[in-house]
Coordinates of C-alpha atoms in Angstrom, one line a residue:
M37 CA -39.7 -3.0 -102.3
E38 CA -38.2 -1.2 -105.2
T39 CA -38.3 -3.0 -108.7
A40 CA -37.7 -0.1 -111.1
T41 CA -34.1 -0.7 -111.1
P42 CA -32.0 -3.6 -111.3
W43 CA -30.6 -2.9 -107.8
V44 CA -32.9 -3.6 -104.9
D45 CA -32.2 -2.4 -101.5
I46 CA -33.8 -3.8 -98.5
S47 CA -31.3 -3.5 -96.0
F48 CA -31.8 -2.3 -92.4
S49 CA -35.4 -3.0 -92.7
S50 CA -36.1 -5.4 -89.7
L51 CA -37.4 -8.1 -91.9
S52 CA -37.7 -11.5 -90.5
N53 CA -38.8 -12.7 -93.9
L54 CA -37.7 -12.4 -97.5
D55 CA -40.9 -11.7 -99.5
L56 CA -39.6 -12.2 -103.0
G57 CA -43.1 -12.1 -104.7
P58 CA -43.1 -8.4 -105.6
L59 CA -39.9 -9.3 -107.6
L60 CA -40.5 -12.4 -109.6
P61 CA -42.3 -10.4 -112.2
R62 CA -39.3 -8.3 -113.0
R63 CA -36.7 -11.2 -112.3
D64 CA -35.1 -11.1 -115.7
M65 CA -33.7 -7.6 -114.7
I66 CA -33.0 -7.7 -111.0
L67 CA -29.1 -7.9 -110.9
E68 CA -28.5 -7.1 -107.5
L69 CA -30.5 -7.8 -104.0
N70 CA -29.3 -6.0 -100.8
A71 CA -30.7 -7.7 -98.0
R72 CA -28.1 -7.2 -95.3
N73 CA -28.5 -6.4 -91.5
N74 CA -32.4 -7.8 -91.1
R75 CA -33.6 -10.6 -89.1
I76 CA -34.3 -13.2 -91.9
A77 CA -33.6 -16.7 -90.5
E78 CA -35.0 -18.8 -93.8
L79 CA -34.7 -18.0 -97.4
P80 CA -37.6 -19.0 -99.5
P81 CA -37.0 -21.6 -102.5
D82 CA -38.5 -18.7 -104.9
L83 CA -34.9 -17.1 -104.3
G84 CA -33.6 -19.9 -107.2
K85 CA -36.1 -17.8 -109.7
L86 CA -34.1 -15.0 -109.8
W87 CA -32.0 -16.3 -112.6
A88 CA -30.4 -12.8 -113.5
L89 CA -28.9 -12.0 -110.1
E90 CA -25.5 -11.4 -109.9
E91 CA -24.8 -10.0 -106.6
L92 CA -26.5 -11.3 -103.2
D93 CA -25.9 -9.5 -100.2
L94 CA -27.5 -11.4 -97.0
D95 CA -24.6 -10.4 -94.3
N96 CA -26.0 -9.9 -90.6
N97 CA -29.0 -11.9 -90.7
Q98 CA -29.9 -15.0 -88.9
L99 CA -29.6 -17.8 -91.3
S100 CA -28.8 -21.1 -90.3
G101 CA -28.9 -22.6 -94.0
L102 CA -29.2 -22.2 -97.3
P103 CA -32.0 -23.9 -99.5
Y104 CA -30.8 -26.2 -102.4
Q105 CA -32.1 -23.8 -104.7
V106 CA -29.6 -21.5 -104.4
G107 CA -27.8 -23.7 -107.0
K108 CA -30.1 -22.5 -109.6
L109 CA -28.6 -18.8 -109.3
Q110 CA -26.4 -19.4 -112.7
A111 CA -25.5 -15.8 -113.3
L112 CA -24.6 -15.0 -109.7
Q113 CA -21.1 -13.9 -109.1
E114 CA -20.9 -12.7 -105.5
L115 CA -22.4 -14.0 -102.4
W116 CA -22.2 -12.2 -98.8
L117 CA -23.1 -14.4 -96.0
R118 CA -21.0 -13.1 -93.3
N119 CA -22.1 -13.0 -89.7
N120 CA -24.9 -15.5 -89.9
Q121 CA -25.5 -19.0 -87.9
I122 CA -24.9 -21.1 -90.9
V123 CA -23.9 -24.7 -89.9
G124 CA -23.6 -26.4 -93.6
L125 CA -24.0 -25.5 -97.0
P126 CA -25.8 -27.7 -99.8
E127 CA -24.0 -29.8 -102.2
H128 CA -25.9 -27.9 -105.3
I129 CA -23.6 -24.8 -104.4
G130 CA -21.4 -26.4 -106.8
N131 CA -23.9 -25.5 -109.5
M132 CA -23.4 -21.9 -109.2
A133 CA -21.1 -21.8 -112.5
A134 CA -20.3 -18.0 -112.5
L135 CA -19.8 -17.4 -109.0
Q136 CA -16.3 -15.2 -108.1
G137 CA -16.8 -14.3 -104.7
L138 CA -18.2 -16.3 -101.3
D139 CA -17.9 -14.6 -97.9
L140 CA -19.0 -17.0 -95.1
D141 CA -16.9 -15.2 -92.6
N142 CA -18.2 -15.5 -88.9
N143 CA -20.6 -18.5 -89.4
Q144 CA -20.8 -22.0 -87.5
L145 CA -19.8 -24.0 -90.3
A146 CA -18.7 -27.7 -89.4
G147 CA -17.9 -28.5 -92.9
I148 CA -17.5 -27.9 -96.6
P149 CA -19.2 -29.8 -99.1
T150 CA -17.0 -31.7 -101.8
A151 CA -18.8 -29.8 -104.5
I152 CA -16.9 -26.6 -103.6
G153 CA -14.3 -28.0 -106.0
E154 CA -16.8 -27.6 -108.8
L155 CA -16.6 -23.3 -108.4
A156 CA -14.3 -23.2 -111.4
S157 CA -14.6 -19.1 -111.8
L158 CA -14.2 -18.8 -107.7
R159 CA -11.6 -16.0 -106.8
W160 CA -12.0 -15.4 -103.3
L161 CA -13.3 -17.5 -100.3
W162 CA -13.4 -16.2 -97.0
L163 CA -14.5 -18.7 -94.2
R164 CA -12.6 -16.9 -91.0
N165 CA -14.1 -17.5 -87.6
N166 CA -16.1 -21.2 -88.2
Q167 CA -15.9 -24.3 -86.8
L168 CA -14.1 -26.3 -89.6
T169 CA -12.0 -28.9 -88.5
A170 CA -11.2 -30.2 -92.0
L171 CA -11.1 -29.3 -95.7
P172 CA -12.0 -31.5 -98.6
W173 CA -9.1 -32.3 -101.0
Q174 CA -11.5 -31.1 -103.9
I175 CA -10.6 -27.5 -102.6
G176 CA -7.3 -27.8 -104.8
M177 CA -9.4 -27.8 -107.7
L178 CA -10.4 -24.0 -107.4
S179 CA -8.3 -23.3 -110.2
S180 CA -9.0 -19.5 -110.2
L181 CA -8.6 -18.8 -106.4
E182 CA -6.9 -16.1 -105.5
E183 CA -7.8 -15.4 -101.6
L184 CA -8.4 -18.0 -99.3
Y185 CA -8.9 -16.9 -95.8
L186 CA -9.5 -19.7 -93.2
N187 CA -8.7 -18.0 -89.7
G188 CA -10.6 -18.8 -86.8
N189 CA -11.4 -22.3 -87.3
Q190 CA -10.0 -25.9 -85.5
L191 CA -8.0 -27.2 -88.7
S192 CA -5.3 -29.6 -87.5
A193 CA -4.3 -30.2 -90.9
L194 CA -4.5 -29.3 -94.5
P195 CA -5.5 -31.4 -97.7
G196 CA -2.1 -31.8 -99.3
Q197 CA -3.9 -30.7 -102.6
I198 CA -4.1 -27.2 -101.4
T199 CA -0.8 -26.7 -102.8
Q200 CA -2.5 -26.9 -106.4
L201 CA -4.3 -23.8 -106.0
G202 CA -1.5 -22.1 -108.5
A203 CA -3.3 -18.9 -108.8
L204 CA -3.4 -18.1 -104.8
R205 CA -2.1 -14.9 -103.6
K206 CA -3.3 -14.4 -100.4
L207 CA -3.5 -17.7 -97.5
G208 CA -4.8 -16.9 -94.1
L209 CA -4.6 -19.8 -91.5
S210 CA -3.9 -17.9 -88.4
H211 CA -5.9 -18.9 -85.3
N212 CA -6.1 -22.8 -86.0
Q213 CA -4.5 -25.9 -84.7
L214 CA -2.3 -26.6 -87.6
A215 CA 1.1 -28.4 -86.7
T216 CA 2.6 -28.5 -90.1
L217 CA 2.7 -27.1 -93.4
P218 CA 2.1 -28.8 -96.5
E219 CA 6.1 -29.9 -97.6
D220 CA 5.0 -28.7 -101.1
L221 CA 4.2 -25.5 -100.0
G222 CA 6.6 -23.9 -102.7
S223 CA 4.4 -25.1 -105.5
M224 CA 2.0 -22.2 -104.6
A225 CA 4.2 -19.8 -107.0
S226 CA 1.7 -17.0 -107.0
L227 CA 1.5 -16.4 -103.1
E228 CA 2.2 -13.0 -101.8
Q229 CA 0.8 -13.3 -98.5
L230 CA 0.9 -16.1 -95.9
E231 CA -0.5 -15.8 -92.5
A232 CA -0.1 -18.8 -90.1
S233 CA 0.3 -17.0 -86.7
Y234 CA -1.3 -18.4 -83.6
N235 CA -1.2 -22.6 -84.5
Q236 CA 1.4 -24.9 -83.4
L237 CA 3.7 -24.8 -86.2
R238 CA 7.2 -26.4 -85.2
V239 CA 8.8 -26.1 -88.8
L240 CA 8.9 -24.0 -91.6
P241 CA 9.5 -26.2 -94.5
S242 CA 12.7 -25.6 -96.7
Q243 CA 10.1 -25.1 -99.8
V244 CA 9.1 -22.0 -98.4
G245 CA 12.1 -20.5 -100.3
A246 CA 10.6 -21.1 -103.4
L247 CA 8.0 -18.4 -102.9
V248 CA 9.4 -16.0 -104.9
N249 CA 6.6 -13.4 -105.0
L250 CA 5.7 -13.4 -101.0
T251 CA 5.8 -10.0 -99.7
G252 CA 4.3 -10.7 -96.2
M253 CA 4.8 -13.9 -93.7
D254 CA 3.1 -14.1 -90.4
L255 CA 4.1 -16.8 -88.2
D256 CA 3.6 -15.1 -84.8
A257 CA 2.7 -17.5 -81.7
N258 CA 3.9 -21.0 -83.0
L259 CA 6.4 -23.4 -81.9
I260 CA 9.1 -22.9 -84.8
E261 CA 12.7 -23.7 -83.2
A262 CA 14.7 -23.0 -86.6
I263 CA 14.3 -21.2 -89.9
P264 CA 15.0 -22.6 -92.9
G265 CA 18.0 -20.9 -95.2
T266 CA 15.8 -21.4 -98.2
I267 CA 14.2 -18.0 -96.7
G268 CA 17.3 -15.9 -98.0
R269 CA 15.6 -16.6 -101.4
L270 CA 12.3 -14.6 -100.8
G271 CA 14.0 -11.4 -102.4
S272 CA 10.5 -9.9 -102.7
L273 CA 9.5 -10.2 -99.0
Q274 CA 8.8 -7.0 -97.1
S275 CA 7.3 -7.9 -93.8
L276 CA 8.0 -11.1 -91.9
S277 CA 6.7 -11.9 -88.3
L278 CA 8.0 -14.4 -86.1
G279 CA 7.7 -13.1 -82.5
G280 CA 6.6 -15.4 -79.8
N281 CA 8.2 -18.6 -81.1
C282 CA 11.3 -21.0 -80.0
L283 CA 14.2 -19.5 -81.7
A284 CA 17.5 -19.6 -80.7
E285 CA 19.4 -18.5 -83.6
L286 CA 18.8 -17.1 -87.0
P287 CA 20.3 -18.3 -90.6
E288 CA 22.8 -16.1 -92.0
E289 CA 20.8 -16.3 -95.0
M290 CA 18.2 -13.7 -93.5
G291 CA 20.7 -11.0 -94.7
K292 CA 20.0 -11.4 -98.2
L293 CA 16.2 -10.4 -97.5
E294 CA 17.2 -6.8 -99.2
S295 CA 13.5 -5.7 -99.8
L296 CA 12.3 -6.4 -96.2
Q297 CA 11.0 -3.2 -94.2
W298 CA 9.5 -4.9 -91.2
L299 CA 10.8 -7.6 -88.9
W300 CA 9.5 -8.9 -85.7
L301 CA 11.3 -11.1 -83.7
F302 CA 10.0 -10.4 -80.2
D303 CA 9.5 -13.1 -77.6
N304 CA 12.2 -15.7 -78.7
R305 CA 15.3 -17.1 -77.4
L306 CA 17.6 -15.2 -79.6
G307 CA 21.1 -14.7 -77.8
C308 CA 22.6 -13.0 -80.8
L309 CA 22.1 -12.1 -84.2
P310 CA 24.0 -12.8 -87.3
A311 CA 26.1 -10.0 -88.5
S312 CA 24.7 -10.7 -92.0
I313 CA 21.6 -8.6 -90.7
C314 CA 23.5 -5.9 -92.4
G315 CA 22.1 -7.1 -95.4
M316 CA 18.8 -5.7 -95.1
K317 CA 19.2 -2.4 -96.5
A318 CA 15.2 -1.6 -96.5
L319 CA 14.7 -2.3 -92.8
E320 CA 12.7 0.3 -91.0
E321 CA 11.4 -1.6 -88.0
L322 CA 13.2 -4.2 -86.0
H323 CA 11.2 -5.9 -82.9
L324 CA 13.7 -7.7 -80.5
D325 CA 11.7 -7.3 -77.3
D326 CA 11.8 -10.4 -74.6
N327 CA 14.8 -12.4 -75.9
Q328 CA 18.2 -13.2 -74.4
L329 CA 20.6 -11.1 -76.3
T330 CA 23.5 -10.3 -75.1
T331 CA 25.2 -8.2 -77.5
L332 CA 24.7 -6.6 -80.7
P333 CA 26.6 -6.8 -83.7
L334 CA 28.5 -4.0 -85.2
E335 CA 26.8 -4.4 -88.5
L336 CA 23.6 -3.0 -86.8
G337 CA 24.7 0.4 -87.8
E338 CA 24.7 -0.4 -91.5
L339 CA 21.1 -0.4 -91.3
R340 CA 20.5 3.2 -92.5
E341 CA 16.8 3.2 -93.2
L342 CA 16.0 1.7 -89.7
R343 CA 13.2 4.3 -88.0
W344 CA 12.0 1.8 -84.9
L345 CA 14.0 -0.3 -82.8
W346 CA 12.6 -2.5 -79.8
L347 CA 15.3 -4.0 -77.9
R348 CA 13.2 -4.4 -74.2
N349 CA 13.7 -7.0 -72.0
N350 CA 17.1 -8.6 -73.1
K351 CA 20.4 -9.0 -71.3
L352 CA 22.7 -6.2 -73.4
T353 CA 25.7 -5.0 -71.1
A354 CA 26.4 -2.1 -73.9
L355 CA 25.7 -1.2 -77.0
P356 CA 27.8 -1.1 -80.2
W357 CA 29.3 2.8 -80.7
Q358 CA 28.0 1.9 -84.5
I359 CA 24.5 2.6 -83.4
G360 CA 24.9 6.4 -83.6
R361 CA 24.9 5.9 -87.5
L362 CA 21.1 5.2 -87.7
S363 CA 20.4 8.5 -88.5
L364 CA 16.9 7.9 -89.6
L365 CA 16.0 6.4 -86.2
E366 CA 13.1 7.8 -84.6
E367 CA 12.2 5.7 -81.6
L368 CA 14.6 3.3 -79.5
Y369 CA 13.4 0.8 -76.8
L370 CA 16.0 -0.3 -74.7
S371 CA 13.9 -0.9 -71.3
G372 CA 15.1 -3.7 -68.9
N373 CA 18.2 -4.5 -69.9
Q374 CA 21.5 -4.5 -67.7
L375 CA 23.5 -1.2 -69.8
S376 CA 25.8 0.4 -67.3
A377 CA 26.8 3.4 -69.9
L378 CA 26.1 4.6 -73.6
P379 CA 28.5 5.2 -76.2
W380 CA 29.0 8.8 -76.9
Q381 CA 28.1 8.4 -80.5
I382 CA 24.4 7.8 -79.7
G383 CA 24.5 11.7 -80.1
G384 CA 24.3 11.2 -84.0
L385 CA 20.9 10.0 -83.7
G386 CA 19.3 13.2 -85.1
S387 CA 16.0 12.0 -85.6
L388 CA 15.3 10.2 -82.6
Q389 CA 12.0 11.2 -81.1
Q390 CA 11.4 8.6 -78.1
L391 CA 14.4 7.1 -76.0
F392 CA 13.7 4.3 -73.4
L393 CA 16.3 3.4 -71.2
D394 CA 14.3 2.8 -68.0
R395 CA 15.5 -0.6 -66.1
N396 CA 19.1 -0.5 -66.6
Q397 CA 22.0 0.0 -64.6
L398 CA 23.3 3.4 -65.9
M399 CA 25.4 5.8 -63.5
F400 CA 25.8 8.6 -66.0
V401 CA 24.4 10.1 -69.1
P402 CA 26.8 11.3 -71.9
A403 CA 26.7 14.8 -72.7
E404 CA 26.5 13.9 -76.2
V405 CA 22.5 13.2 -75.8
G406 CA 21.8 17.0 -75.9
K407 CA 22.5 16.4 -79.2
L408 CA 19.0 14.7 -79.8
V409 CA 17.5 17.8 -81.2
A410 CA 14.2 16.1 -82.2
L411 CA 13.9 14.0 -78.9
Q412 CA 10.1 14.5 -77.3
G413 CA 10.4 12.0 -74.7
C414 CA 12.9 10.4 -72.7
D415 CA 12.7 7.5 -70.1
L416 CA 15.7 7.2 -67.6
S417 CA 13.8 5.9 -64.7
Q418 CA 15.0 3.3 -62.3
N419 CA 18.6 3.6 -63.1
Q420 CA 21.8 4.5 -61.1
I421 CA 22.2 8.0 -62.4
G422 CA 23.8 10.7 -59.9
S423 CA 24.0 13.6 -62.1
L424 CA 23.3 15.0 -65.7
P425 CA 25.1 17.0 -68.1
E426 CA 24.0 20.5 -68.4
E427 CA 23.8 19.8 -72.4
L428 CA 20.7 18.5 -71.8
G429 CA 19.2 22.0 -71.7
D430 CA 19.7 21.6 -75.5
L431 CA 16.7 19.2 -75.7
R432 CA 14.3 22.0 -77.0
Q433 CA 11.5 19.8 -78.2
L434 CA 11.4 17.7 -75.0
Q435 CA 7.8 17.1 -73.6
W436 CA 8.2 14.7 -71.2
F437 CA 11.0 13.4 -68.8
D438 CA 11.2 10.7 -66.5
L439 CA 14.3 10.5 -64.1
S440 CA 12.1 8.8 -61.2
S441 CA 14.0 6.2 -59.2
N442 CA 17.6 7.3 -59.8
R443 CA 20.6 9.0 -57.6
L444 CA 20.0 12.6 -58.7
H445 CA 20.3 15.2 -55.9
A446 CA 19.8 18.4 -58.4
L447 CA 18.8 19.1 -62.1
P448 CA 20.5 21.3 -64.3
D449 CA 19.1 24.5 -64.7
G450 CA 18.8 24.1 -68.4
V451 CA 16.5 21.2 -68.0
L452 CA 14.2 23.2 -65.5
G453 CA 14.1 25.8 -68.2
L454 CA 13.1 23.9 -70.8
E455 CA 9.6 25.6 -72.4
S456 CA 8.4 22.6 -74.3
L457 CA 8.7 20.1 -71.0
D458 CA 4.8 19.4 -69.5
Q459 CA 5.9 16.3 -67.7
L460 CA 8.7 15.8 -65.5
F461 CA 9.0 12.8 -63.3
V462 CA 11.6 12.9 -60.3
A463 CA 10.3 10.7 -57.4
G464 CA 12.3 8.4 -55.9
N465 CA 15.7 10.6 -55.9
P466 CA 17.3 12.3 -52.9
M467 CA 16.4 15.9 -54.0
G468 CA 14.1 18.2 -52.2
E469 CA 11.2 20.2 -54.0
S470 CA 13.1 23.3 -54.0
Q471 CA 15.5 21.9 -56.3
V472 CA 12.8 20.7 -58.8
G473 CA 10.8 23.9 -58.8
P474 CA 7.0 24.2 -60.3
T475 CA 8.1 21.7 -63.1
E476 CA 6.8 18.3 -61.5
P477 CA 4.2 17.6 -62.9
M478 CA 4.0 20.5 -65.6

């Protein structure tokens, strides 16, 4: 072991035991000990004699527990223990008064000692992918805590005291069994990120509107049936994910989310969108796949920053002409709807690179599609298209074009002459190979 410096690195050394004997004579100088990526199954009691230690890294070992002497590490600021087999922690952990960071991700913890609440200096606590079924109420005493990650456990409820974490900025609760969030959620005024996807939540507390510093909220894969109107107060919110829930409608107040850039609403029961959606002036991504949308609001065209729009597998029969105002749109997904025609204003999508219109009921393509000069890929397969306009030959950036399973008897010469076209799919059309030439596939 190297003892001439304050930093001792014995990582990746295939150690099964941690021999601290050579370090003890210089224990007042050792500030950092890195023993990660070994095969250490047990820590020696002498560990507590390294009283000057500030950082201890034991990631990726085979530890099942910690000796009580760990509580003697009064100067320790960071303790890394992820990817071990730890089933429990000693109460003495509460004596580590200087501890600021504790990483216990990917262990086998079934519980947390109540002494956790005595770690007044703790700023981040990571407990992802353990076997926790409950938290001690004392966790609410961690007045300095800024990050708390509990993803991937078996929590069915949270102690009410968790809302006393006034300094908390990031809270991870995804992949648990939570049926509710604390009613007093709004008390966590410093919260910036809330992850609670893959739970069993049915209701989002109205108090969520008090989280005025929230910039990201992930509630995917729950059972939420309604969003409270108070969500409109989240003026700092940039990312909102509500995919895989049971939403049938959205509150008008969502249009007040002027900072929102990413909105995921896929796999819900939405039949329409509120006209107030035009208020989301910063929106860049809108995911609405797998809903029951029959129409889109005319105001959709006011989302001038929109770059990606997903509307696959809905029940749309027409598009509002205002969609042509989305001049920054780069990708448009409309697969699996009931569209029989496209508005000619679609030619206004000058930034569009990818266009998916497969599995609709289109009978023709407007000539204005030829104005999509940035288009690189286009899927028109499984429609009822009988002919294509010559103007499609102006798509000089087109690299792939899927026209399979339509009613085409021939292709425009301009399409066949596109030098950029690498792949052209026409199977399932009533045309001969002579009419396709050497372009399938390219």
